[in-house]
CSV table of C-alpha atoms in Angstrom, one decimal:
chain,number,residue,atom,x,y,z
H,1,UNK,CA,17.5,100.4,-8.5
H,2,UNK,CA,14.7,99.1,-6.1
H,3,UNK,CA,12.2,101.1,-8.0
H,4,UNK,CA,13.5,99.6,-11.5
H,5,UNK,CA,13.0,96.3,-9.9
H,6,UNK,CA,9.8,96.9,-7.8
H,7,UNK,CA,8.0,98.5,-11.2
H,8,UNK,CA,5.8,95.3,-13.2
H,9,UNK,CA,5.7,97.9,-16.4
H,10,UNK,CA,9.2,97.7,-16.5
H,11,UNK,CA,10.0,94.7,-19.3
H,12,UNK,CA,13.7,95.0,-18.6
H,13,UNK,CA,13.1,94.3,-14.7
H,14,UNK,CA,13.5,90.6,-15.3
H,15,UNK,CA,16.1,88.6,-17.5
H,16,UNK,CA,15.8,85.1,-18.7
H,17,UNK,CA,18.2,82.4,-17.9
H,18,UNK,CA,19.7,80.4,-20.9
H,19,UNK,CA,19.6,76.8,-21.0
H,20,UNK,CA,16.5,74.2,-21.2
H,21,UNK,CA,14.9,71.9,-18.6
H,22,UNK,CA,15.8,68.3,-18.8
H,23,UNK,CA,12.8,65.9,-20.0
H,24,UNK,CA,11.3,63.7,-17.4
H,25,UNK,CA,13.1,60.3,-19.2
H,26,UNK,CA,16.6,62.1,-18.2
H,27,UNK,CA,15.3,63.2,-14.6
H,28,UNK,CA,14.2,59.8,-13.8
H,29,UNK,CA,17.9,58.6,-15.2
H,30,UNK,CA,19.2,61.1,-12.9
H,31,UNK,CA,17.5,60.3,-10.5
H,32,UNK,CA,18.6,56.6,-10.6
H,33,UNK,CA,21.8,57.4,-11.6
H,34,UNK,CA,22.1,59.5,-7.6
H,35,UNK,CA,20.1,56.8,-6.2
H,36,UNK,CA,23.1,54.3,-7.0
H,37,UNK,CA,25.7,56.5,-6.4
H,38,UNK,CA,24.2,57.1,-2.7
H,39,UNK,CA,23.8,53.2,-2.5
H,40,UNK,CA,27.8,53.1,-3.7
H,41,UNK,CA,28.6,56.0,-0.8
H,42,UNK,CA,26.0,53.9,1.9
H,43,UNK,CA,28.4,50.7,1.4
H,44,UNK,CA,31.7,52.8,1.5
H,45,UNK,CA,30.3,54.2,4.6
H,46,UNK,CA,29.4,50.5,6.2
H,47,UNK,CA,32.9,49.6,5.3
H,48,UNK,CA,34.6,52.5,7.1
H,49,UNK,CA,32.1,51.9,10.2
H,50,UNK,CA,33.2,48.3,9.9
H,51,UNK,CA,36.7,49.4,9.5
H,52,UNK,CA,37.2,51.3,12.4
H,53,UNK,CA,35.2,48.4,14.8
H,54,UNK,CA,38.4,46.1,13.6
H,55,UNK,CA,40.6,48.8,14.6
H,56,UNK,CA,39.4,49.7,17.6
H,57,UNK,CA,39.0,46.1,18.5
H,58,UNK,CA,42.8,46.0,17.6
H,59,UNK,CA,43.7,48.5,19.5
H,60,UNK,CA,42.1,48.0,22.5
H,61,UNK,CA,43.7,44.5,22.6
H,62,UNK,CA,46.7,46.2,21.8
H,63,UNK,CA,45.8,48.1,24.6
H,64,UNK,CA,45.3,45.3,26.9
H,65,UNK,CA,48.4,43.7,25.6
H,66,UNK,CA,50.6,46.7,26.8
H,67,UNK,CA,49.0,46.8,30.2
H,68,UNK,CA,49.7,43.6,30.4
H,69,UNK,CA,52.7,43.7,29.6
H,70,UNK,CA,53.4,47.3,32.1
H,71,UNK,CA,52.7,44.5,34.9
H,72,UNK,CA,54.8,42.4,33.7
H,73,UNK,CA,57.5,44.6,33.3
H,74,UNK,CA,56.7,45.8,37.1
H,75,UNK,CA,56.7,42.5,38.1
H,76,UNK,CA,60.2,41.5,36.5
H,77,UNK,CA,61.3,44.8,37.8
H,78,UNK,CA,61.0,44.0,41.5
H,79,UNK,CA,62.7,40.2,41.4
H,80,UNK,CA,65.7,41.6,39.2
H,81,UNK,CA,65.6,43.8,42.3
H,82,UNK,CA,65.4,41.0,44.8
H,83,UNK,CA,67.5,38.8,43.0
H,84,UNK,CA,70.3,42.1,43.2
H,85,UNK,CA,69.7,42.5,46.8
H,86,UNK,CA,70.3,38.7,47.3
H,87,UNK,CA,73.1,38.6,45.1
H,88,UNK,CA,75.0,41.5,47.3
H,89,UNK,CA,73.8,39.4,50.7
H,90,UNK,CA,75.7,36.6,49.4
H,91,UNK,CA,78.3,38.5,47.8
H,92,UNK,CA,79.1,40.1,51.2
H,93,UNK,CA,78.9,37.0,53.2
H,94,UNK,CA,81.2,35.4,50.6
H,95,UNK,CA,83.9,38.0,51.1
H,96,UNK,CA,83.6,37.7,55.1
H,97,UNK,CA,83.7,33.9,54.9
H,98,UNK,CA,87.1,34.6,52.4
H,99,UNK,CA,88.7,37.2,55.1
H,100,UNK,CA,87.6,34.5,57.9
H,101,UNK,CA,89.5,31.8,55.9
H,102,UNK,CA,92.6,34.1,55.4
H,103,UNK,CA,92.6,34.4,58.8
H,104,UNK,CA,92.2,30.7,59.7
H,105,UNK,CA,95.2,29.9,57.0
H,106,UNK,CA,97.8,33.0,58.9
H,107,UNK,CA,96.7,31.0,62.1
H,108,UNK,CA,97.9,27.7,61.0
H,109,UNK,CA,100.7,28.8,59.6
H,110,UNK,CA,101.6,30.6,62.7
H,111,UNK,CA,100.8,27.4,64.9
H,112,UNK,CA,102.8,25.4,62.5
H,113,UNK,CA,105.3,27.9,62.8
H,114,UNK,CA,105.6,27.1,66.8
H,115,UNK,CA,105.0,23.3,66.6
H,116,UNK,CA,108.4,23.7,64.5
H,117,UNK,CA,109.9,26.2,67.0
H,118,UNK,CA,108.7,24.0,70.0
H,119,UNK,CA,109.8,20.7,68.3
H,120,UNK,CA,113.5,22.1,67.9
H,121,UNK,CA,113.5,23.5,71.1
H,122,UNK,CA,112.6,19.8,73.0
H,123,UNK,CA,115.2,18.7,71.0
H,124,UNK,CA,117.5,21.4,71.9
H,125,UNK,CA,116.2,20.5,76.1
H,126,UNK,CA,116.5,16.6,75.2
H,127,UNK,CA,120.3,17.0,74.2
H,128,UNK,CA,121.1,19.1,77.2
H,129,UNK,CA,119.4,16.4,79.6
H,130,UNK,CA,120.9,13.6,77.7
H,131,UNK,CA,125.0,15.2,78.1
H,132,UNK,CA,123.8,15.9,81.9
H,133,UNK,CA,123.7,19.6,81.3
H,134,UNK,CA,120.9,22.0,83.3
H,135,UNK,CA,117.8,22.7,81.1
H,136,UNK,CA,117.6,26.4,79.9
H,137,UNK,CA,116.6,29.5,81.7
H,138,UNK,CA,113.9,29.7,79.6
H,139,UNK,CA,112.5,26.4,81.0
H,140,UNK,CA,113.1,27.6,84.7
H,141,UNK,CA,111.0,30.6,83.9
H,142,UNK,CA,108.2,28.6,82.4
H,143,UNK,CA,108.0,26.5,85.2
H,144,UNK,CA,108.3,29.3,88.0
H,145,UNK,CA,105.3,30.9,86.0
H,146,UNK,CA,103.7,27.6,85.9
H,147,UNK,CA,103.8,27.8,89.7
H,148,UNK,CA,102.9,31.0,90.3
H,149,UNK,CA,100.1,30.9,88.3
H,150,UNK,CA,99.4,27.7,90.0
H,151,UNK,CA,99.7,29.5,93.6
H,152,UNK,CA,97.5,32.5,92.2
H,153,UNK,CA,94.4,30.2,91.4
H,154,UNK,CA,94.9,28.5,94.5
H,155,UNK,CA,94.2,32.0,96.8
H,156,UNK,CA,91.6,32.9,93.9
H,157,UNK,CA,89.9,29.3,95.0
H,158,UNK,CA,90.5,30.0,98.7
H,159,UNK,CA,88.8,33.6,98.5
H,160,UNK,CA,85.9,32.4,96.9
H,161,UNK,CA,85.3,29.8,99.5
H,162,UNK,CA,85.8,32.2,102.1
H,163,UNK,CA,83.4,34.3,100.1
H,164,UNK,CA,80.6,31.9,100.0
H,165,UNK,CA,81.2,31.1,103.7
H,166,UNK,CA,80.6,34.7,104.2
H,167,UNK,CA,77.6,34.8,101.8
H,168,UNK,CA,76.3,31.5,103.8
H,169,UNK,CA,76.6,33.2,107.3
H,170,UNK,CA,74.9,36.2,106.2
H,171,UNK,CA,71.9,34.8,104.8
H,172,UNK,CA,71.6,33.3,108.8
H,173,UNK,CA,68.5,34.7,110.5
H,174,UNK,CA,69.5,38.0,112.9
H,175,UNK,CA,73.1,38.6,111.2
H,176,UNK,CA,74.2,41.7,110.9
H,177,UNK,CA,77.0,42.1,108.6
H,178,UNK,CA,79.7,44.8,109.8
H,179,UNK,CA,83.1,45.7,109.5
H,180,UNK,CA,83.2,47.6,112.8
H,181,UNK,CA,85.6,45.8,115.5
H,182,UNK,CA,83.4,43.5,117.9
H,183,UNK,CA,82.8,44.8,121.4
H,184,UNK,CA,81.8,42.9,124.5
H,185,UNK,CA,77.8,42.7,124.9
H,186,UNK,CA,77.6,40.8,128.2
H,187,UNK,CA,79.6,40.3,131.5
H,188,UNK,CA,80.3,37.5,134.4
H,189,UNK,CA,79.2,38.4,137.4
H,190,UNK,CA,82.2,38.0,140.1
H,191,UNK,CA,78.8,38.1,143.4
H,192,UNK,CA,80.0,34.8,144.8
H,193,UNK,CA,76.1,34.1,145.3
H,194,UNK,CA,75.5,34.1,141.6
H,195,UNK,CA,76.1,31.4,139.0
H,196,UNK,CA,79.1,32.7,136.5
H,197,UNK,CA,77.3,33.0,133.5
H,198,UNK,CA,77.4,36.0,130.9
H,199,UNK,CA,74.7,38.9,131.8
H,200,UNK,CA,74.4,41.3,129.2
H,201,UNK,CA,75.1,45.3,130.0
H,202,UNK,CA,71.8,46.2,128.9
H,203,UNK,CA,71.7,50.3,128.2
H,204,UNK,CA,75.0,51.6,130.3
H,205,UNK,CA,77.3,49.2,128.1
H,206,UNK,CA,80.8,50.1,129.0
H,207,UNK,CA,82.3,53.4,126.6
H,208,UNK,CA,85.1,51.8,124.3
H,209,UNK,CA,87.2,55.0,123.2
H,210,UNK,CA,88.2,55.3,119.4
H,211,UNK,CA,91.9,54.8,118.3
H,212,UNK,CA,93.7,58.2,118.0
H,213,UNK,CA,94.1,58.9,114.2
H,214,UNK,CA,96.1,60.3,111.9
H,215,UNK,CA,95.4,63.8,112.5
H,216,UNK,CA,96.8,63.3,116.0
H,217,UNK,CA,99.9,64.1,114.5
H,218,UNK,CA,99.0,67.8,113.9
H,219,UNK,CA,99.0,68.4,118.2
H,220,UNK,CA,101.9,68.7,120.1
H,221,UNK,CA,102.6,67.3,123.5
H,222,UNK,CA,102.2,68.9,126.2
H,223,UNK,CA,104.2,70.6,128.4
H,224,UNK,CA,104.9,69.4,131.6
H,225,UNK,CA,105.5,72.2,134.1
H,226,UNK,CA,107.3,71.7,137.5
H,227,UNK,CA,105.8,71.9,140.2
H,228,UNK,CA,106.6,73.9,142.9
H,229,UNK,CA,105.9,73.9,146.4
């Protein structure tokens, strides 16, 4: 086959194509003709680059718009937050202030309760004193509590005086606060030659022997054995 084709002697190598050249009147129309429909395809082109400017000025307005608005949302996001957590504050304190006042209102019906109780009960006293009777036991107690109590304040008052007394004599310069019993420091003289004035003992102070305790109690006496002679 390449031989066929590669031979010039050979007439049947080559085969002619039907069909005839346009005349250079219809080239130039052609020619035209392509020249406005790439003018037509230029402007469609301009368009669509004009086109998608608008769009994507749209949409990156649209853009901004929903940023925008994503902060906004955040923002309404945290008061709605707040204003729950506020609402719950005052929602709380509003229930305390209700229990408080429930408790307030069982108060004063219970004190109402006893101004009625003690009102019938003076009454009840005023009648008895009135027909010359003797006031109820219940009064005698009151008033023997009153008394005691009374009595009980009065010692509370004394021991706190004789607590600050204490307090007072302590803070004095060179006293020394002890519960031990007090023993004799000095001595008078009995020399007729000397004045009688208190002389202390000095470093042989005289032995002062201990009480016997409890555990004394534990020894047994002792036996006493004649004597014989």
């Amino acid at each position: 086959m390449e031989e066929i084709i590669a031979d010039p002697a050979n007439e049947s190598r080559k085969r002619d194509l039907g069909g005839k050249d346009p005349s250079p009147p219809e080239l130039l129309r052609k020619i035209e003709q392509l020249e406005i429909e790439l003018v037509q395809k230029e402007e469609k082109l301009l368009e669509t680059d004009l086109l998608y400017e608008h769009l994507s000025w749209l949409l990156s307005r649209v853009h901004a718009a929903a940023e925008d608005g994503k902060q906004d949302t955040l923002l309404i996001a945290k008061r709605t937050n707040d204003m729950k957590k506020k609402i719950k504050v005052r929602t709380q304190k509003m229930m305390a202030l209700v229990a408080e006042l429930s408790m307030q209102q069982a108060l004063a019906i219970k004190l109402q309760q006893e101004v009625r109780d003690k009102e019938q009960f003076l009454m009840i006293v005023s009648s008895r004193i009135d027909q010359g009777l003797p006031p109820p036991e219940e009064i005698e107690n009151e008033c023997l509590k009153i008394l005691c109590d009374e009595k009980m304040q009065k010692e509370a008052a004394e021991a706190r005086a004789k607590h600050a007394a204490e307090e007072e004599q302590a803070a004095a310069p060179g006293y020394i606060r002890t519960t031990a019993e007090p023993r004799p420091t000095a001595y008078i003289p009995s020399d007729e030659h000397t004045l009688p004035l208190p002389r202390p003992y000095g470093a042989l102070a005289p032995f002062k022997p201990t009480e016997p305790g409890a555990n004394m109690r534990h020894f047994g006496k002792p036996l006493v054995k004649p004597i014989q002679v």
